[in-house]
Coordinates of C-alpha atoms in Angstrom, one line a residue:
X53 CA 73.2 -4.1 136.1
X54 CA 70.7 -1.8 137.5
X55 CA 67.7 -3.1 135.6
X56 CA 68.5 -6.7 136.2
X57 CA 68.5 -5.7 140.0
X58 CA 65.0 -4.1 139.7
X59 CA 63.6 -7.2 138.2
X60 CA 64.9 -9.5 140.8
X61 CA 64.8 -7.4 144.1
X62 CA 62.7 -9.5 146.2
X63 CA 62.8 -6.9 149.1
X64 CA 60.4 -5.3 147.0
X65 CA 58.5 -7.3 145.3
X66 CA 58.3 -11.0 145.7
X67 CA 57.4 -13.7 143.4
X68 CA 53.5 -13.9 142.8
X69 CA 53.1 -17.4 144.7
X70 CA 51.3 -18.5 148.0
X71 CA 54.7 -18.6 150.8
X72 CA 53.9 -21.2 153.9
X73 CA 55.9 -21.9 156.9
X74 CA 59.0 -23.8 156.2
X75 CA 59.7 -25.9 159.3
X76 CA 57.1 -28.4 159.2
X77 CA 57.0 -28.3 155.2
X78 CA 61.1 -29.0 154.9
X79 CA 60.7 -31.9 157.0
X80 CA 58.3 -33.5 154.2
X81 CA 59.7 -31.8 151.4
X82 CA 63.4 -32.7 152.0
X83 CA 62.2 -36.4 151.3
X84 CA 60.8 -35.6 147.8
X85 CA 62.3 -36.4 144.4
X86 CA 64.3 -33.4 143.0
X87 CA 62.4 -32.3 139.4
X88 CA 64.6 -29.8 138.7
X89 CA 67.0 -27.2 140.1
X90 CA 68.1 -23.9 138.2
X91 CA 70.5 -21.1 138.6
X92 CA 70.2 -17.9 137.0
X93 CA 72.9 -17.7 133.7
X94 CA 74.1 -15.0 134.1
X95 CA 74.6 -14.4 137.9
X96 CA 78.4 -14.0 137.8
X97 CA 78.1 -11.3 135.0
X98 CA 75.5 -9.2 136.4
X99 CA 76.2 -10.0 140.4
X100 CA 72.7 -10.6 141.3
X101 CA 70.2 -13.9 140.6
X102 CA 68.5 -16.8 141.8
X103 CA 68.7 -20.6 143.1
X104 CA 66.4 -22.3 143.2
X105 CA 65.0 -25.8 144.3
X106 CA 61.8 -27.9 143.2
X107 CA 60.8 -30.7 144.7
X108 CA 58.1 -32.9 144.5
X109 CA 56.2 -37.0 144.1
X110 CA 55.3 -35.4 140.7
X111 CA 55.0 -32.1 138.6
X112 CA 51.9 -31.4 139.6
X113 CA 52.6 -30.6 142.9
X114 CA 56.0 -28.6 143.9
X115 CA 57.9 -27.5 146.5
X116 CA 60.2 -24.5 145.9
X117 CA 63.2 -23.1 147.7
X118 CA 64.0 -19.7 146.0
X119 CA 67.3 -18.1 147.0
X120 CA 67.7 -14.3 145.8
X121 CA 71.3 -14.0 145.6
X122 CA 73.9 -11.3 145.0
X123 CA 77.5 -13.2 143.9
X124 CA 79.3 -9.3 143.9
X125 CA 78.5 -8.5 147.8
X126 CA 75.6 -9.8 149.7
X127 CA 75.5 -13.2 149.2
X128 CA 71.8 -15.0 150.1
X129 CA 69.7 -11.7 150.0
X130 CA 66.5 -13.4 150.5
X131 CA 65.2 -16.7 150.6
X132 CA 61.5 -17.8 150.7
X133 CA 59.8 -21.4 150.2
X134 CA 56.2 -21.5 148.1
X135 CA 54.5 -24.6 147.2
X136 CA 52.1 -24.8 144.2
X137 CA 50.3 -26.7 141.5
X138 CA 52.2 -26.8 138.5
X139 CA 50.3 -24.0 136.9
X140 CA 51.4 -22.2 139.4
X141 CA 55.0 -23.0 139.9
X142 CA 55.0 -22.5 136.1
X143 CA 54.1 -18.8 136.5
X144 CA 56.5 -18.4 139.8
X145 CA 59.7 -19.8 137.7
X146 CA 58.9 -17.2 135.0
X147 CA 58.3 -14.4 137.3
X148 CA 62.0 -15.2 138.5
X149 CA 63.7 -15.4 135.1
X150 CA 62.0 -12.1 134.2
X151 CA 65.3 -10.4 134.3
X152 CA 67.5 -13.2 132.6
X153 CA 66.9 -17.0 131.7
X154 CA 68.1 -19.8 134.4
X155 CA 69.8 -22.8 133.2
X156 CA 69.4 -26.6 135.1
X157 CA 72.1 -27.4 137.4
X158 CA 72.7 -30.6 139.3
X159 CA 71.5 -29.9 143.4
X160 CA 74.9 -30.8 144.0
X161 CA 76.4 -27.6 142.3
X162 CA 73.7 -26.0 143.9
X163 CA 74.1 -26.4 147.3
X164 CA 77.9 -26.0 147.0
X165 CA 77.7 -22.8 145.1
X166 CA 75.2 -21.3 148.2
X167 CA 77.3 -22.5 150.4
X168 CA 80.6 -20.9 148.9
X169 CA 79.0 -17.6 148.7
X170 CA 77.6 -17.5 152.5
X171 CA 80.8 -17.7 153.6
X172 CA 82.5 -15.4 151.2
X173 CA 79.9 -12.8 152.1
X174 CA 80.3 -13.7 155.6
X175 CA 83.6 -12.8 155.6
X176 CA 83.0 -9.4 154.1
X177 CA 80.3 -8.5 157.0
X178 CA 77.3 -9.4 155.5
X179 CA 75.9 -12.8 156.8
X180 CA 73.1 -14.1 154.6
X181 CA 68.9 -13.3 154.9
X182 CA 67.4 -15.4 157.8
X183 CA 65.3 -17.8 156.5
X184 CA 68.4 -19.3 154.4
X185 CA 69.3 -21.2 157.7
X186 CA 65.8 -22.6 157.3
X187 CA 65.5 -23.4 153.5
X188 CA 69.1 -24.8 153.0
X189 CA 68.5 -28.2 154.6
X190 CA 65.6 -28.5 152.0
X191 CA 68.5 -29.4 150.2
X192 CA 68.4 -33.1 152.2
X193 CA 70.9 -35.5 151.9
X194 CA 72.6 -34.2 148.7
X195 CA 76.1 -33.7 149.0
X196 CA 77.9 -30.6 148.1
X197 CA 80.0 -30.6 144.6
X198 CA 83.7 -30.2 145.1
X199 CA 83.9 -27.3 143.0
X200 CA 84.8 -24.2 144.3
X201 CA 83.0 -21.2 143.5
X202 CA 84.5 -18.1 145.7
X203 CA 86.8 -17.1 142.8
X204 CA 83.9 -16.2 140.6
X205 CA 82.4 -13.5 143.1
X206 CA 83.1 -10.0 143.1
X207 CA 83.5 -7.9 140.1
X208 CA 86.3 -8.5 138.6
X209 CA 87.6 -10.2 142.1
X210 CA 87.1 -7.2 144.0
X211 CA 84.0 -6.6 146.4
X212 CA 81.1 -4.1 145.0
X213 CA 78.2 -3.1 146.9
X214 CA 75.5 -1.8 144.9
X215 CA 71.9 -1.4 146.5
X216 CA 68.2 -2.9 145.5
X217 CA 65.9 -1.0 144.3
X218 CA 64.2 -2.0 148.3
X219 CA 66.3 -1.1 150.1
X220 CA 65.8 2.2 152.6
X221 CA 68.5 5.0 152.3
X222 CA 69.4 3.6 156.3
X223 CA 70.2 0.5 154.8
X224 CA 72.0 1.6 152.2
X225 CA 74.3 3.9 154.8
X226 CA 74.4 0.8 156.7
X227 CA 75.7 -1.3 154.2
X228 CA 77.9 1.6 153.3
X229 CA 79.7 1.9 156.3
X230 CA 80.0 -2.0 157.0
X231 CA 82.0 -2.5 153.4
X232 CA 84.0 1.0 154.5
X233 CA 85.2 -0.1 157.9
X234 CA 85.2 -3.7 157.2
X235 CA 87.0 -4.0 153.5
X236 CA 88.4 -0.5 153.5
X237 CA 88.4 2.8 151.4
X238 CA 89.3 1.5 148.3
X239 CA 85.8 -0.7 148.0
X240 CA 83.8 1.8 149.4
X241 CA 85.0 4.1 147.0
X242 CA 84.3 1.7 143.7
X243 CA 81.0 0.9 145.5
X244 CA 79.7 4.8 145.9
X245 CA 80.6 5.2 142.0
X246 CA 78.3 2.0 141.1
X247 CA 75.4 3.7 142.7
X248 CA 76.0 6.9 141.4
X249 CA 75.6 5.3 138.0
X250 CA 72.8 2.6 139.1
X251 CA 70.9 6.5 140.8
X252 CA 71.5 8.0 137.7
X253 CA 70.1 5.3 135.1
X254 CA 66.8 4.6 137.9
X255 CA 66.4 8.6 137.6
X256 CA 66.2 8.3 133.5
X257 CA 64.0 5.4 133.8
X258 CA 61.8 7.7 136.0
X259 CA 61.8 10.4 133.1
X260 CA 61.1 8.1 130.6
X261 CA 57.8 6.8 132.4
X262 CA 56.7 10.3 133.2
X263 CA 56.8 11.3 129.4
X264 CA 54.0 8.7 129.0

């Protein structure tokens, strides 16, 4: 799970595309024709992925709202708007399925499945990145899917905190302390083994590129 986490840690390292302001740009970008939206496939296996929107009046030119997302903890870890030519965009959206391919999704699912996992991370203490207050109503008048997502997250149904590869060890004993006191021993406990495991296999990926 590790490696997919390095690839899509957006603390870290954010997609190679030209961000802008979104207040102003929502406003005329909420209006557009939806080309496409995507959701990474495997986000409920592997706990961390992306949504994202792209609008636009034609390929050529694109607005994008990209929502790092973690569906076993965290919920919206990040969430940034870029707007691009098409050659552009075209390198963006394969910059974010460098971990794992996305598959299309109808905005409706989209904005429903966002919207089920802020509140489920919510509830576990851990409200979602800033500028998803700002992005979401990109969305525009879709309305949310009925379906309802919050039984997918978790592992296995059961909260798991593991850290990005971005995140500062006073984060991480942040975040620690917030899953302890908020869901309890037993959590923190499954959470401290999962980054024991993710340390160890970051620290072999270390040795292998100093052998080189």
């Amino acid at each position: 799970m590790s490696k997919v986490d390095l690839a899509l840690d957006t603390q870290s390292r954010r997609p190679p595309a030209i961000p802008i302001d979104p207040p102003q740009a929502n406003a005329h970008a909420a209006g557009l024709p939806v080309l496409e939206c995507l959701v990474s496939e495997r986000l409920f296996d592997d706990g961390v992925g992306f949504v994202a929107l792209i609008r636009g009046a034609s390929p050529a030119h694109r607005h994008i709202a990209f929502f790092a997302v973690d569906s076993f903890c965290r919920g919206v870890k990040d969430a940034i708007f870029y707007t691009a030519d098409w050659r552009e965009a075209d390198r963006l959206l394969d910059a974010m399925q460098l971990s794992g391919p996305a598959s299309p999704v109808a905005p409706a699912e989209a904005r429903k499945l966002l919207r089920d996992l802020v509140a489920w991370a919510a509830d576990n203490g851990f409200p979602p990145h800033a500028d998803y207050v700002r992005l979401e109503p990109l969305f525009g008048d879709v309305k949310p899917a009925e379906t309802d997502y919050t039984s997918r997250f978790g592992r296995d149904g059961d909260v798991l905190y593991v850290p990005g590869p971005g995140e500062t060890p006073a984060q991480v004993r942040r975040r620690m302390q917030r899953v302890r006191s908020r869901l309890g021993d037993a959590v923190a406990e499954r959470s401290l083994f999962a980054l024991a495991g993710v340390l160890a296999e970051r620290f072999e990926l270390v040795l292998d590129d100093e052998q080189y």
